[in-house]
Coordinates of N, CA and C in Angstrom, one line a residue:
M1 N -62.3 30.6 -69.7 CA -63.6 31.5 -69.2 C -63.7 33.6 -69.5
N2 N -65.2 33.3 -69.6 CA -64.8 34.7 -70.5 C -65.5 35.8 -69.1
R3 N -65.3 36.6 -69.1 CA -65.7 37.7 -68.2 C -67.2 37.6 -67.2
T4 N -68.2 37.5 -67.9 CA -69.4 37.1 -67.3 C -69.2 35.8 -66.8
A5 N -68.7 34.6 -67.8 CA -68.6 33.1 -67.0 C -67.8 33.4 -65.5
T6 N -66.9 33.7 -66.0 CA -66.1 34.0 -64.3 C -66.9 35.1 -63.3
L7 N -67.1 35.6 -63.6 CA -68.3 37.0 -62.2 C -69.5 35.4 -61.9
I8 N -70.1 34.6 -62.8 CA -71.4 34.1 -62.3 C -70.6 32.7 -61.7
A9 N -69.3 32.7 -61.7 CA -68.7 31.5 -61.1 C -68.8 32.2 -59.7
A10 N -68.2 33.2 -59.0 CA -67.9 33.6 -58.0 C -69.0 34.3 -57.5
L11 N -70.1 34.0 -58.0 CA -71.6 35.4 -57.1 C -72.0 34.3 -56.6
E12 N -72.3 33.0 -57.6 CA -73.4 31.9 -57.5 C -73.0 31.1 -56.1
P13 N -71.5 30.4 -55.7 CA -71.4 30.4 -53.8 C -71.9 31.7 -52.7
L14 N -71.5 33.4 -53.1 CA -71.8 34.0 -52.4 C -73.7 34.3 -51.8
A15 N -74.3 33.9 -53.4 CA -75.7 34.0 -52.9 C -76.0 32.7 -52.3
L16 N -75.9 31.8 -51.9 CA -76.1 30.4 -51.2 C -76.0 30.7 -49.8
G17 N -77.6 29.9 -49.0 CA -77.4 30.1 -48.1 C -76.0 29.9 -47.4
P18 N -76.2 29.9 -46.1 CA -75.0 29.6 -45.3 C -75.4 27.9 -44.8
D19 N -75.9 26.9 -45.4 CA -75.5 25.8 -45.1 C -74.9 25.5 -46.1
E20 N -75.4 25.6 -47.7 CA -74.7 25.1 -48.8 C -73.2 26.0 -49.2
Q21 N -73.6 27.2 -48.5 CA -72.1 27.7 -49.0 C -71.0 27.0 -47.3
L22 N -71.4 26.6 -46.6 CA -70.3 25.8 -46.1 C -70.2 24.0 -46.4
A23 N -71.1 24.0 -47.4 CA -70.9 22.9 -48.0 C -70.2 22.8 -49.3
Y24 N -70.1 23.7 -49.8 CA -69.3 24.2 -50.9 C -67.6 24.8 -51.0
L25 N -67.6 25.5 -49.7 CA -66.2 25.0 -48.8 C -65.6 24.3 -48.9
A26 N -66.5 23.3 -48.1 CA -66.1 22.1 -48.0 C -65.7 20.9 -49.4
A27 N -66.3 21.3 -50.1 CA -66.0 20.5 -51.4 C -64.9 21.4 -51.9
L28 N -64.7 22.1 -52.0 CA -63.1 23.1 -52.2 C -61.9 22.3 -51.3
G29 N -62.1 22.5 -49.8 CA -61.0 21.6 -49.6 C -60.2 23.1 -48.9
V30 N -61.1 23.6 -48.2 CA -60.6 24.6 -47.8 C -61.1 25.1 -46.4
G31 N -61.5 23.9 -45.8 CA -62.3 24.0 -44.3 C -63.6 25.0 -44.3
E32 N -63.9 25.5 -43.5 CA -65.1 26.2 -42.8 C -64.7 27.6 -42.6
T33 N -63.8 28.0 -43.0 CA -63.1 29.6 -43.2 C -63.7 30.2 -44.7
A34 N -64.7 31.5 -44.1 CA -65.4 31.8 -45.2 C -64.6 32.6 -46.5
D35 N -63.9 33.0 -46.0 CA -62.6 34.0 -46.8 C -62.3 33.3 -48.1
E36 N -62.4 32.2 -48.6 CA -62.6 32.2 -49.8 C -63.2 32.4 -50.7
L37 N -64.5 32.4 -50.3 CA -65.9 33.0 -51.0 C -65.3 34.4 -51.6
A38 N -64.8 35.3 -50.3 CA -64.1 36.7 -50.6 C -63.2 36.9 -51.8
L39 N -61.8 35.4 -51.8 CA -61.0 35.8 -52.4 C -61.3 35.3 -53.7
Q40 N -62.3 34.7 -54.2 CA -62.8 34.1 -55.5 C -63.4 35.2 -56.2
F41 N -64.4 35.6 -55.4 CA -65.3 37.0 -56.2 C -64.1 37.6 -56.4
D42 N -62.8 38.6 -55.3 CA -61.7 39.6 -55.6 C -61.1 39.0 -56.8
D43 N -60.9 37.9 -57.3 CA -60.5 38.3 -58.6 C -61.2 38.1 -59.5
A44 N -62.6 37.7 -59.5 CA -63.3 37.8 -60.5 C -63.7 39.4 -60.7
F45 N -63.9 39.8 -59.3 CA -64.5 41.5 -59.5 C -63.4 42.0 -60.5
R46 N -61.9 41.6 -59.9 CA -60.8 42.4 -60.7 C -60.8 42.6 -62.5
Y47 N -60.9 41.0 -62.7 CA -61.0 40.6 -63.9 C -62.6 41.0 -64.7
A48 N -63.8 41.5 -64.2 CA -64.9 41.9 -64.5 C -65.4 42.8 -64.9
H49 N -64.8 43.6 -63.6 CA -65.0 44.9 -63.8 C -64.9 46.2 -64.1
P50 N -65.5 46.9 -64.8 CA -66.9 47.3 -64.6 C -67.1 46.6 -65.9
M51 N -68.9 45.9 -66.0 CA -69.6 45.0 -67.1 C -70.2 46.3 -67.9
G52 N -70.4 47.7 -67.2 CA -71.1 48.3 -68.5 C -72.4 48.3 -68.2
Q53 N -72.9 47.8 -67.2 CA -73.8 48.1 -66.8 C -74.6 48.6 -65.4
A54 N -74.9 49.8 -65.1 CA -74.8 51.1 -64.0 C -75.3 49.9 -62.6
S55 N -76.9 49.3 -62.6 CA -77.3 47.9 -61.6 C -76.3 47.4 -61.4
L56 N -76.0 46.7 -62.2 CA -75.0 45.6 -61.7 C -74.1 46.2 -61.2
D57 N -73.3 47.3 -62.2 CA -71.5 47.7 -61.0 C -71.8 48.7 -60.0
A58 N -73.0 49.1 -59.6 CA -73.5 49.2 -58.0 C -73.0 48.0 -57.4
A59 N -73.9 46.7 -58.1 CA -74.2 45.9 -57.0 C -72.3 45.4 -56.4
L60 N -71.8 45.1 -57.5 CA -70.1 44.2 -57.6 C -69.5 45.7 -57.0
R61 N -70.0 46.7 -57.0 CA -69.0 47.2 -56.4 C -69.3 47.8 -54.4
A62 N -70.6 47.4 -54.5 CA -71.3 47.5 -53.0 C -70.3 45.6 -51.8
L63 N -70.9 44.8 -53.0 CA -70.1 43.5 -52.4 C -68.7 43.7 -52.4
N64 N -68.3 44.7 -53.0 CA -66.1 44.7 -53.0 C -66.1 45.4 -52.0
E65 N -67.0 46.2 -51.6 CA -66.7 47.6 -50.5 C -66.8 46.4 -49.5
R66 N -68.4 45.8 -49.2 CA -68.5 45.0 -47.8 C -67.6 44.4 -47.3
L67 N -66.8 43.4 -48.3 CA -66.1 42.0 -48.6 C -64.5 43.1 -48.3
S68 N -64.2 44.0 -48.4 CA -63.3 44.6 -48.0 C -63.4 45.0 -46.7
M69 N -64.3 45.9 -46.2 CA -64.7 46.1 -45.5 C -63.9 44.8 -43.8
M70 N -64.7 44.2 -44.2 CA -64.9 42.6 -43.6 C -62.6 42.2 -43.5
S71 N -62.3 42.3 -44.7 CA -61.1 41.5 -44.3 C -60.3 42.7 -43.5
D72 N -60.4 43.6 -43.1 CA -59.6 44.8 -42.0 C -59.3 43.5 -40.9
T73 N -58.1 44.0 -40.4 CA -57.4 43.2 -39.3 C -57.9 43.7 -38.3
G74 N -58.4 42.1 -38.0 CA -59.3 42.3 -36.5 C -60.7 42.0 -36.5
K75 N -61.2 41.5 -38.0 CA -62.3 41.0 -38.6 C -62.2 39.5 -38.4
A76 N -61.7 38.6 -37.8 CA -61.6 37.2 -38.3 C -62.4 36.4 -38.6
A77 N -63.6 37.0 -37.0 CA -65.1 36.3 -36.4 C -65.6 36.8 -37.6
L78 N -65.4 37.1 -38.5 CA -66.5 37.9 -39.6 C -66.6 36.4 -40.4
W79 N -65.5 36.0 -40.7 CA -65.5 34.8 -41.3 C -65.7 33.2 -40.6
S80 N -65.9 33.3 -39.7 CA -66.2 31.6 -39.0 C -67.6 31.2 -39.3
P81 N -67.8 29.8 -39.4 CA -69.0 29.4 -39.8 C -70.4 30.2 -38.7
L82 N -70.4 30.6 -37.6 CA -71.3 31.3 -37.2 C -72.0 32.7 -37.6
A83 N -70.5 33.4 -38.0 CA -71.0 34.5 -39.2 C -71.5 34.4 -40.3
L84 N -71.3 33.2 -41.2 CA -71.4 32.8 -42.3 C -73.3 32.6 -41.8
A85 N -73.4 32.1 -40.3 CA -75.0 31.3 -40.5 C -75.8 32.5 -39.9
Q86 N -75.1 33.5 -39.5 CA -76.1 34.4 -38.8 C -75.5 35.8 -38.7
G87 N -74.2 36.6 -38.9 CA -74.2 37.8 -40.0 C -74.6 38.8 -40.4
E88 N -74.9 40.2 -40.1 CA -75.2 41.2 -41.0 C -75.3 41.5 -42.1
D89 N -74.0 41.3 -41.9 CA -72.7 41.4 -43.5 C -73.3 39.9 -44.4
W90 N -73.3 38.9 -43.3 CA -73.5 38.2 -45.2 C -74.8 37.8 -45.2
V91 N -76.1 38.5 -44.8 CA -77.1 38.3 -45.4 C -76.8 39.6 -46.4
F92 N -76.2 40.7 -46.1 CA -76.2 41.4 -47.5 C -75.4 41.2 -48.4
I93 N -74.4 40.5 -48.0 CA -73.8 39.8 -48.8 C -74.6 38.4 -49.8
R94 N -75.2 37.5 -49.2 CA -76.3 37.0 -50.0 C -77.0 37.7 -51.0
R95 N -78.0 38.5 -50.2 CA -78.8 39.4 -50.5 C -78.3 40.2 -52.7
T96 N -77.5 40.9 -51.9 CA -76.3 41.8 -53.3 C -75.8 40.6 -54.7
A97 N -75.5 39.3 -53.5 CA -75.0 38.7 -54.5 C -76.0 37.9 -55.5
A98 N -77.3 37.6 -54.6 CA -78.1 37.3 -55.8 C -79.1 38.2 -56.5
R99 N -79.0 39.1 -56.1 CA -79.0 40.5 -57.4 C -78.4 40.4 -58.7
A100 N -76.8 40.5 -58.0 CA -75.9 40.9 -59.2 C -75.9 39.6 -60.0
L101 N -76.1 38.6 -59.6 CA -76.5 37.5 -60.3 C -77.0 37.2 -61.0
E102 N -78.2 37.8 -60.8 CA -79.6 38.2 -61.5 C -79.3 39.1 -62.7
L103 N -78.4 40.3 -62.8 CA -78.1 41.3 -63.1 C -77.0 40.5 -64.6
T104 N -76.3 40.0 -63.4 CA -75.4 39.3 -65.1 C -75.6 38.1 -65.9
R105 N -76.6 37.4 -65.1 CA -77.1 36.6 -66.5 C -78.2 37.2 -67.8
A106 N -78.6 37.7 -67.0 CA -79.7 39.2 -67.6 C -78.9 39.6 -68.5
L107 N -78.0 40.3 -68.5 CA -77.2 40.6 -69.4 C -75.8 39.9 -70.4
D108 N -76.1 38.9 -70.2 CA -75.5 37.5 -70.4 C -76.3 37.1 -71.8
D109 N -77.5 37.3 -70.8 CA -79.2 36.8 -72.1 C -79.1 38.0 -73.3
A110 N -79.0 39.4 -72.4 CA -79.1 39.8 -73.9 C -77.7 40.2 -75.0
R111 N -77.3 39.6 -74.5 CA -75.8 39.9 -75.4 C -75.7 38.2 -76.5
V112 N -76.9 37.5 -76.4 CA -76.7 35.9 -77.3 C -77.6 36.6 -78.4

């Protein structure tokens, strides 16, 4: 899988609504802990960043920083289904992931 496809595959679940994210996690068989979403993004970020487009790279860094902050010790509650549904961090993540996804797809279309 190329960098763009890897990034799209990691951003799509982050941009979903909370119910769809929980269904995605259930389909993966990882339960209701949302940290799998962060792990997938982390792998894609390490592989694909930087993408060479300033707005996209800024959005990817913002996502990486927020998810990293949420992963700090003592913040397990941020990965719960309740936090996924109602947490301000997850609102930011979904909004930023949707923007990054839009920019990634546009960049991919421009390269074709």
